mmCIF file with all atom_site columns, C-alpha atoms in Angstrom:
data_model
loop_
_atom_site.group_PDB
_atom_site.id
_atom_site.type_symbol
_atom_site.label_atom_id
_atom_site.label_alt_id
_atom_site.label_comp_id
_atom_site.label_asym_id
_atom_site.label_entity_id
_atom_site.label_seq_id
_atom_site.pdbx_PDB_ins_code
_atom_site.Cartn_x
_atom_site.Cartn_y
_atom_site.Cartn_z
_atom_site.occupancy
_atom_site.B_iso_or_equiv
_atom_site.pdbx_formal_charge
_atom_site.auth_seq_id
_atom_site.auth_comp_id
_atom_site.auth_asym_id
_atom_site.auth_atom_id
_atom_site.pdbx_PDB_model_num
ATOM 1   C CA . GLY A 1 1   ? 106.686 75.889  59.677  1.00 0.00 ? 185 GLY A CA 1
ATOM 2   C CA . TYR A 1 2   ? 103.191 75.357  60.984  1.00 0.00 ? 186 TYR A CA 1
ATOM 3   C CA . THR A 1 3   ? 100.494 73.485  59.199  1.00 0.00 ? 187 THR A CA 1
ATOM 4   C CA . LEU A 1 4   ? 97.017  74.895  58.720  1.00 0.00 ? 188 LEU A CA 1
ATOM 5   C CA . ILE A 1 5   ? 95.573  72.304  61.120  1.00 0.00 ? 189 ILE A CA 1
ATOM 6   C CA . GLU A 1 6   ? 98.025  73.247  63.904  1.00 0.00 ? 190 GLU A CA 1
ATOM 7   C CA . MET A 1 7   ? 97.130  76.912  63.446  1.00 0.00 ? 191 MET A CA 1
ATOM 8   C CA . MET A 1 8   ? 93.379  76.170  63.541  1.00 0.00 ? 192 MET A CA 1
ATOM 9   C CA . VAL A 1 9   ? 93.749  74.107  66.740  1.00 0.00 ? 193 VAL A CA 1
ATOM 10  C CA . THR A 1 10  ? 95.715  76.919  68.372  1.00 0.00 ? 194 THR A CA 1
ATOM 11  C CA . VAL A 1 11  ? 93.104  79.516  67.400  1.00 0.00 ? 195 VAL A CA 1
ATOM 12  C CA . ALA A 1 12  ? 90.322  77.235  68.667  1.00 0.00 ? 196 ALA A CA 1
ATOM 13  C CA . LEU A 1 13  ? 92.080  76.773  72.023  1.00 0.00 ? 197 LEU A CA 1
ATOM 14  C CA . VAL A 1 14  ? 92.601  80.531  72.395  1.00 0.00 ? 198 VAL A CA 1
ATOM 15  C CA . GLY A 1 15  ? 88.903  81.048  71.652  1.00 0.00 ? 199 GLY A CA 1
ATOM 16  C CA . ILE A 1 16  ? 87.853  78.483  74.264  1.00 0.00 ? 200 ILE A CA 1
ATOM 17  C CA . PHE A 1 17  ? 90.092  80.016  76.941  1.00 0.00 ? 201 PHE A CA 1
ATOM 18  C CA . ALA A 1 18  ? 88.814  83.509  76.113  1.00 0.00 ? 202 ALA A CA 1
ATOM 19  C CA . ALA A 1 19  ? 85.201  82.329  76.345  1.00 0.00 ? 203 ALA A CA 1
ATOM 20  C CA . ILE A 1 20  ? 85.908  80.954  79.820  1.00 0.00 ? 204 ILE A CA 1
ATOM 21  C CA . ALA A 1 21  ? 87.893  83.964  81.075  1.00 0.00 ? 205 ALA A CA 1
ATOM 22  C CA . VAL A 1 22  ? 85.772  86.902  79.840  1.00 0.00 ? 206 VAL A CA 1
ATOM 23  C CA . PRO A 1 23  ? 82.670  86.325  82.047  1.00 0.00 ? 207 PRO A CA 1
ATOM 24  C CA . SER A 1 24  ? 84.862  85.876  85.120  1.00 0.00 ? 208 SER A CA 1
ATOM 25  C CA . PHE A 1 25  ? 86.750  89.030  84.272  1.00 0.00 ? 209 PHE A CA 1
ATOM 26  C CA . GLY A 1 26  ? 83.504  91.017  84.038  1.00 0.00 ? 210 GLY A CA 1
ATOM 27  C CA . ALA A 1 27  ? 82.432  89.865  87.511  1.00 0.00 ? 211 ALA A CA 1
ATOM 28  C CA . PHE A 1 28  ? 85.906  90.734  88.803  1.00 0.00 ? 212 PHE A CA 1
ATOM 29  C CA . ILE A 1 29  ? 85.645  94.264  87.414  1.00 0.00 ? 213 ILE A CA 1
ATOM 30  C CA . GLU A 1 30  ? 82.154  94.761  88.874  1.00 0.00 ? 214 GLU A CA 1
ATOM 31  C CA . SER A 1 31  ? 83.298  93.489  92.267  1.00 0.00 ? 215 SER A CA 1
ATOM 32  C CA . ASN A 1 32  ? 86.267  95.865  92.266  1.00 0.00 ? 216 ASN A CA 1
ATOM 33  C CA . ARG A 1 33  ? 84.027  98.772  91.229  1.00 0.00 ? 217 ARG A CA 1
ATOM 34  C CA . LEU A 1 34  ? 81.691  98.054  94.143  1.00 0.00 ? 218 LEU A CA 1
ATOM 35  C CA . THR A 1 35  ? 84.613  97.834  96.564  1.00 0.00 ? 219 THR A CA 1
ATOM 36  C CA . ALA A 1 36  ? 86.004  101.155 95.320  1.00 0.00 ? 220 ALA A CA 1
ATOM 37  C CA . GLN A 1 37  ? 82.623  102.887 95.720  1.00 0.00 ? 221 GLN A CA 1
ATOM 38  C CA . THR A 1 38  ? 82.228  101.436 99.220  1.00 0.00 ? 222 THR A CA 1
ATOM 39  C CA . ASN A 1 39  ? 85.704  102.639 100.165 1.00 0.00 ? 223 ASN A CA 1
ATOM 40  C CA . THR A 1 40  ? 84.818  106.134 98.932  1.00 0.00 ? 224 THR A CA 1
ATOM 41  C CA . LEU A 1 41  ? 81.920  106.263 101.410 1.00 0.00 ? 225 LEU A CA 1
ATOM 42  C CA . VAL A 1 42  ? 83.964  104.794 104.276 1.00 0.00 ? 226 VAL A CA 1
ATOM 43  C CA . THR A 1 43  ? 86.794  107.254 103.630 1.00 0.00 ? 227 THR A CA 1
ATOM 44  C CA . SER A 1 44  ? 84.409  110.221 103.544 1.00 0.00 ? 228 SER A CA 1
ATOM 45  C CA . LEU A 1 45  ? 82.830  109.222 106.854 1.00 0.00 ? 229 LEU A CA 1
ATOM 46  C CA . ALA A 1 46  ? 86.240  108.767 108.490 1.00 0.00 ? 230 ALA A CA 1
ATOM 47  C CA . PHE A 1 47  ? 87.361  112.110 107.026 1.00 0.00 ? 231 PHE A CA 1
ATOM 48  C CA . ALA A 1 48  ? 84.322  113.851 108.522 1.00 0.00 ? 232 ALA A CA 1
ATOM 49  C CA . ARG A 1 49  ? 84.924  112.327 111.943 1.00 0.00 ? 233 ARG A CA 1
ATOM 50  C CA . HIS A 1 50  ? 88.623  113.189 111.850 1.00 0.00 ? 234 HIS A CA 1
ATOM 51  C CA . ASN A 1 51  ? 87.912  116.800 110.903 1.00 0.00 ? 235 ASN A CA 1
ATOM 52  C CA . ALA A 1 52  ? 85.289  117.168 113.632 1.00 0.00 ? 236 ALA A CA 1
ATOM 53  C CA . VAL A 1 53  ? 87.907  116.257 116.222 1.00 0.00 ? 237 VAL A CA 1
ATOM 54  C CA . MET A 1 54  ? 90.768  118.130 114.576 1.00 0.00 ? 238 MET A CA 1
ATOM 55  C CA . LEU A 1 55  ? 88.794  121.355 114.022 1.00 0.00 ? 239 LEU A CA 1
ATOM 56  C CA . GLY A 1 56  ? 86.882  121.078 117.291 1.00 0.00 ? 240 GLY A CA 1
ATOM 57  C CA . GLN A 1 57  ? 83.519  121.746 115.679 1.00 0.00 ? 241 GLN A CA 1
ATOM 58  C CA . PRO A 1 58  ? 80.624  119.678 114.337 1.00 0.00 ? 242 PRO A CA 1
ATOM 59  C CA . THR A 1 59  ? 81.154  118.153 110.911 1.00 0.00 ? 243 THR A CA 1
ATOM 60  C CA . PHE A 1 60  ? 78.358  116.904 108.672 1.00 0.00 ? 244 PHE A CA 1
ATOM 61  C CA . VAL A 1 61  ? 78.043  114.451 105.804 1.00 0.00 ? 245 VAL A CA 1
ATOM 62  C CA . THR A 1 62  ? 74.968  115.326 103.743 1.00 0.00 ? 246 THR A CA 1
ATOM 63  C CA . ALA A 1 63  ? 73.451  113.531 100.750 1.00 0.00 ? 247 ALA A CA 1
ATOM 64  C CA . LEU A 1 64  ? 73.323  115.777 97.668  1.00 0.00 ? 248 LEU A CA 1
ATOM 65  C CA . ASP A 1 65  ? 69.951  114.437 96.483  1.00 0.00 ? 249 ASP A CA 1
ATOM 66  C CA . PRO A 1 66  ? 68.075  112.538 99.197  1.00 0.00 ? 250 PRO A CA 1
ATOM 67  C CA . SER A 1 67  ? 64.830  112.344 97.176  1.00 0.00 ? 251 SER A CA 1
ATOM 68  C CA . SER A 1 68  ? 65.238  108.704 96.101  1.00 0.00 ? 252 SER A CA 1
ATOM 69  C CA . ALA A 1 69  ? 64.102  106.351 98.855  1.00 0.00 ? 253 ALA A CA 1
ATOM 70  C CA . SER A 1 70  ? 66.333  103.493 97.699  1.00 0.00 ? 254 SER A CA 1
ATOM 71  C CA . ASN A 1 71  ? 69.340  105.528 96.551  1.00 0.00 ? 255 ASN A CA 1
ATOM 72  C CA . GLU A 1 72  ? 69.503  108.593 98.836  1.00 0.00 ? 256 GLU A CA 1
ATOM 73  C CA . TRP A 1 73  ? 73.270  108.930 98.600  1.00 0.00 ? 257 TRP A CA 1
ATOM 74  C CA . GLY A 1 74  ? 73.613  107.824 94.951  1.00 0.00 ? 258 GLY A CA 1
ATOM 75  C CA . LYS A 1 75  ? 74.157  111.339 93.541  1.00 0.00 ? 259 LYS A CA 1
ATOM 76  C CA . GLY A 1 76  ? 76.962  111.954 96.023  1.00 0.00 ? 260 GLY A CA 1
ATOM 77  C CA . TRP A 1 77  ? 77.505  113.747 99.308  1.00 0.00 ? 261 TRP A CA 1
ATOM 78  C CA . ARG A 1 78  ? 79.128  116.777 100.854 1.00 0.00 ? 262 ARG A CA 1
ATOM 79  C CA . VAL A 1 79  ? 81.378  116.808 103.921 1.00 0.00 ? 263 VAL A CA 1
ATOM 80  C CA . TRP A 1 80  ? 81.204  120.184 105.638 1.00 0.00 ? 264 TRP A CA 1
ATOM 81  C CA . ARG A 1 81  ? 81.955  121.883 108.924 1.00 0.00 ? 265 ARG A CA 1
ATOM 82  C CA . ASP A 1 82  ? 79.464  124.107 110.633 1.00 0.00 ? 266 ASP A CA 1
ATOM 83  C CA . ILE A 1 83  ? 81.511  127.263 111.175 1.00 0.00 ? 267 ILE A CA 1
ATOM 84  C CA . ASP A 1 84  ? 78.599  129.450 112.285 1.00 0.00 ? 268 ASP A CA 1
ATOM 85  C CA . ALA A 1 85  ? 76.853  126.707 114.348 1.00 0.00 ? 269 ALA A CA 1
ATOM 86  C CA . ASP A 1 86  ? 73.504  127.089 112.550 1.00 0.00 ? 270 ASP A CA 1
ATOM 87  C CA . THR A 1 87  ? 73.363  123.410 111.368 1.00 0.00 ? 271 THR A CA 1
ATOM 88  C CA . GLN A 1 88  ? 72.794  124.679 107.802 1.00 0.00 ? 272 GLN A CA 1
ATOM 89  C CA . TYR A 1 89  ? 75.320  124.366 104.990 1.00 0.00 ? 273 TYR A CA 1
ATOM 90  C CA . ASP A 1 90  ? 76.674  127.755 103.927 1.00 0.00 ? 274 ASP A CA 1
ATOM 91  C CA . SER A 1 91  ? 79.166  128.720 101.247 1.00 0.00 ? 275 SER A CA 1
ATOM 92  C CA . GLY A 1 92  ? 82.726  128.319 102.517 1.00 0.00 ? 276 GLY A CA 1
ATOM 93  C CA . GLU A 1 93  ? 81.949  125.448 104.893 1.00 0.00 ? 277 GLU A CA 1
ATOM 94  C CA . GLU A 1 94  ? 82.629  122.608 102.434 1.00 0.00 ? 278 GLU A CA 1
ATOM 95  C CA . LEU A 1 95  ? 85.539  120.298 103.188 1.00 0.00 ? 279 LEU A CA 1
ATOM 96  C CA . ARG A 1 96  ? 84.951  117.675 100.491 1.00 0.00 ? 280 ARG A CA 1
ATOM 97  C CA . LEU A 1 97  ? 82.447  117.076 97.706  1.00 0.00 ? 281 LEU A CA 1
ATOM 98  C CA . VAL A 1 98  ? 81.943  113.555 96.366  1.00 0.00 ? 282 VAL A CA 1
ATOM 99  C CA . ASP A 1 99  ? 79.826  113.643 93.225  1.00 0.00 ? 283 ASP A CA 1
ATOM 100 C CA . GLN A 1 100 ? 81.724  111.544 90.690  1.00 0.00 ? 284 GLN A CA 1
ATOM 101 C CA . LEU A 1 101 ? 80.079  108.242 91.516  1.00 0.00 ? 285 LEU A CA 1
ATOM 102 C CA . ASP A 1 102 ? 79.447  105.299 89.240  1.00 0.00 ? 286 ASP A CA 1
ATOM 103 C CA . GLU A 1 103 ? 75.861  105.427 87.944  1.00 0.00 ? 287 GLU A CA 1
ATOM 104 C CA . SER A 1 104 ? 75.572  101.639 88.209  1.00 0.00 ? 288 SER A CA 1
ATOM 105 C CA . THR A 1 105 ? 75.951  101.726 92.007  1.00 0.00 ? 289 THR A CA 1
ATOM 106 C CA . GLU A 1 106 ? 73.237  102.473 94.572  1.00 0.00 ? 290 GLU A CA 1
ATOM 107 C CA . PHE A 1 107 ? 73.920  103.957 98.001  1.00 0.00 ? 291 PHE A CA 1
ATOM 108 C CA . ASP A 1 108 ? 70.907  103.279 100.197 1.00 0.00 ? 292 ASP A CA 1
ATOM 109 C CA . SER A 1 109 ? 70.667  104.477 103.782 1.00 0.00 ? 293 SER A CA 1
ATOM 110 C CA . VAL A 1 110 ? 69.149  101.558 105.657 1.00 0.00 ? 294 VAL A CA 1
ATOM 111 C CA . ASP A 1 111 ? 67.899  104.023 108.291 1.00 0.00 ? 295 ASP A CA 1
ATOM 112 C CA . ASP A 1 112 ? 66.639  106.534 105.675 1.00 0.00 ? 296 ASP A CA 1
ATOM 113 C CA . VAL A 1 113 ? 68.964  109.299 106.844 1.00 0.00 ? 297 VAL A CA 1
ATOM 114 C CA . SER A 1 114 ? 70.154  111.989 104.486 1.00 0.00 ? 298 SER A CA 1
ATOM 115 C CA . GLU A 1 115 ? 72.664  113.516 106.891 1.00 0.00 ? 299 GLU A CA 1
ATOM 116 C CA . LEU A 1 116 ? 75.138  112.315 109.495 1.00 0.00 ? 300 LEU A CA 1
ATOM 117 C CA . SER A 1 117 ? 76.956  114.600 111.883 1.00 0.00 ? 301 SER A CA 1
ATOM 118 C CA . PHE A 1 118 ? 79.913  114.157 114.181 1.00 0.00 ? 302 PHE A CA 1
ATOM 119 C CA . SER A 1 119 ? 80.465  116.185 117.342 1.00 0.00 ? 303 SER A CA 1
ATOM 120 C CA . SER A 1 120 ? 83.790  117.802 118.175 1.00 0.00 ? 304 SER A CA 1
ATOM 121 C CA . GLN A 1 121 ? 84.600  114.596 120.107 1.00 0.00 ? 305 GLN A CA 1
ATOM 122 C CA . GLY A 1 122 ? 84.092  112.489 116.971 1.00 0.00 ? 306 GLY A CA 1
ATOM 123 C CA . MET A 1 123 ? 80.859  110.925 118.175 1.00 0.00 ? 307 MET A CA 1
ATOM 124 C CA . PRO A 1 124 ? 77.823  110.717 115.883 1.00 0.00 ? 308 PRO A CA 1
ATOM 125 C CA . THR A 1 125 ? 75.172  113.085 117.174 1.00 0.00 ? 309 THR A CA 1
ATOM 126 C CA . ASN A 1 126 ? 72.321  110.636 116.575 1.00 0.00 ? 310 ASN A CA 1
ATOM 127 C CA . ALA A 1 127 ? 73.842  108.234 119.192 1.00 0.00 ? 311 ALA A CA 1
ATOM 128 C CA . THR A 1 128 ? 72.720  105.113 117.320 1.00 0.00 ? 312 THR A CA 1
ATOM 129 C CA . ALA A 1 129 ? 74.354  103.119 114.576 1.00 0.00 ? 313 ALA A CA 1
ATOM 130 C CA . SER A 1 130 ? 73.683  104.175 110.983 1.00 0.00 ? 314 SER A CA 1
ATOM 131 C CA . SER A 1 131 ? 73.991  101.775 108.081 1.00 0.00 ? 315 SER A CA 1
ATOM 132 C CA . PHE A 1 132 ? 74.293  102.075 104.316 1.00 0.00 ? 316 PHE A CA 1
ATOM 133 C CA . LYS A 1 133 ? 73.894  99.381  101.694 1.00 0.00 ? 317 LYS A CA 1
ATOM 134 C CA . VAL A 1 134 ? 76.156  99.840  98.680  1.00 0.00 ? 318 VAL A CA 1
ATOM 135 C CA . LYS A 1 135 ? 75.173  97.622  95.772  1.00 0.00 ? 319 LYS A CA 1
ATOM 136 C CA . SER A 1 136 ? 75.205  97.324  92.029  1.00 0.00 ? 320 SER A CA 1
ATOM 137 C CA . LYS A 1 137 ? 71.881  98.318  90.464  1.00 0.00 ? 321 LYS A CA 1
ATOM 138 C CA . SER A 1 138 ? 71.709  94.947  88.723  1.00 0.00 ? 322 SER A CA 1
ATOM 139 C CA . CYS A 1 139 ? 72.937  93.098  91.826  1.00 0.00 ? 323 CYS A CA 1
ATOM 140 C CA . ALA A 1 140 ? 73.222  89.967  89.717  1.00 0.00 ? 324 ALA A CA 1
ATOM 141 C CA . SER A 1 141 ? 76.851  88.877  89.840  1.00 0.00 ? 325 SER A CA 1
ATOM 142 C CA . THR A 1 142 ? 78.118  90.641  92.948  1.00 0.00 ? 326 THR A CA 1
ATOM 143 C CA . LYS A 1 143 ? 77.268  90.890  96.576  1.00 0.00 ? 327 LYS A CA 1
ATOM 144 C CA . ALA A 1 144 ? 76.438  94.161  98.288  1.00 0.00 ? 328 ALA A CA 1
ATOM 145 C CA . ASN A 1 145 ? 78.448  95.863  101.014 1.00 0.00 ? 329 ASN A CA 1
ATOM 146 C CA . THR A 1 146 ? 77.046  97.250  104.240 1.00 0.00 ? 330 THR A CA 1
ATOM 147 C CA . VAL A 1 147 ? 78.794  100.269 105.744 1.00 0.00 ? 331 VAL A CA 1
ATOM 148 C CA . THR A 1 148 ? 78.042  100.909 109.414 1.00 0.00 ? 332 THR A CA 1
ATOM 149 C CA . VAL A 1 149 ? 78.826  103.910 111.594 1.00 0.00 ? 333 VAL A CA 1
ATOM 150 C CA . ASN A 1 150 ? 78.624  102.675 115.171 1.00 0.00 ? 334 ASN A CA 1
ATOM 151 C CA . ALA A 1 151 ? 77.490  104.638 118.229 1.00 0.00 ? 335 ALA A CA 1
ATOM 152 C CA . ILE A 1 152 ? 81.021  105.878 118.990 1.00 0.00 ? 336 ILE A CA 1
ATOM 153 C CA . GLY A 1 153 ? 81.775  106.945 115.404 1.00 0.00 ? 337 GLY A CA 1
ATOM 154 C CA . GLY A 1 154 ? 83.756  103.970 114.137 1.00 0.00 ? 338 GLY A CA 1
ATOM 155 C CA . THR A 1 155 ? 83.131  102.984 110.534 1.00 0.00 ? 339 THR A CA 1
ATOM 156 C CA . SER A 1 156 ? 83.192  99.447  109.174 1.00 0.00 ? 340 SER A CA 1
ATOM 157 C CA . SER A 1 157 ? 82.118  97.630  106.037 1.00 0.00 ? 341 SER A CA 1
ATOM 158 C CA . LYS A 1 158 ? 81.269  94.024  105.310 1.00 0.00 ? 342 LYS A CA 1
ATOM 159 C CA . ALA A 1 159 ? 80.021  92.019  102.378 1.00 0.00 ? 343 ALA A CA 1
ATOM 160 C CA . THR A 1 160 ? 76.344  91.123  102.489 1.00 0.00 ? 344 THR A CA 1
ATOM 161 C CA . SER A 1 161 ? 73.730  89.807  100.107 1.00 0.00 ? 345 SER A CA 1
ATOM 162 C CA . CYS A 1 162 ? 71.728  92.054  97.804  1.00 0.00 ? 346 CYS A CA 1
#
């Protein structure tokens, strides 16, 4: 059998290891959450570009609530094709709606844009690079990610500071 002292030492060691592991695990979860949210944006932008080429018509990615200057894309975005060529979203033009985002994450357009569009050749219509900063609202234990759409429509992301 085990003595009371052996049991107390074992419990103490488990407590010490748990105290060391739990903070690291929280940072790990927050980092993975940020990566997942960044990948959602990158995937949506690539999806819009792909559909512009595949459907042969302009495709737009529009922020759902662009009113916040530091979190324009934080409420989500809509990917849509412009069937009637009026550059306005109409019912039936939606390809994808992303609105189930983590409230603890901010999506800030570095260039203060609330809409991106891709031509039927897959090129962004604004002809310059657009960037987004995806970060945790606390930005304490994780780094931010910068998502860039380059002048030819390619999308990339990299880790940056808050």
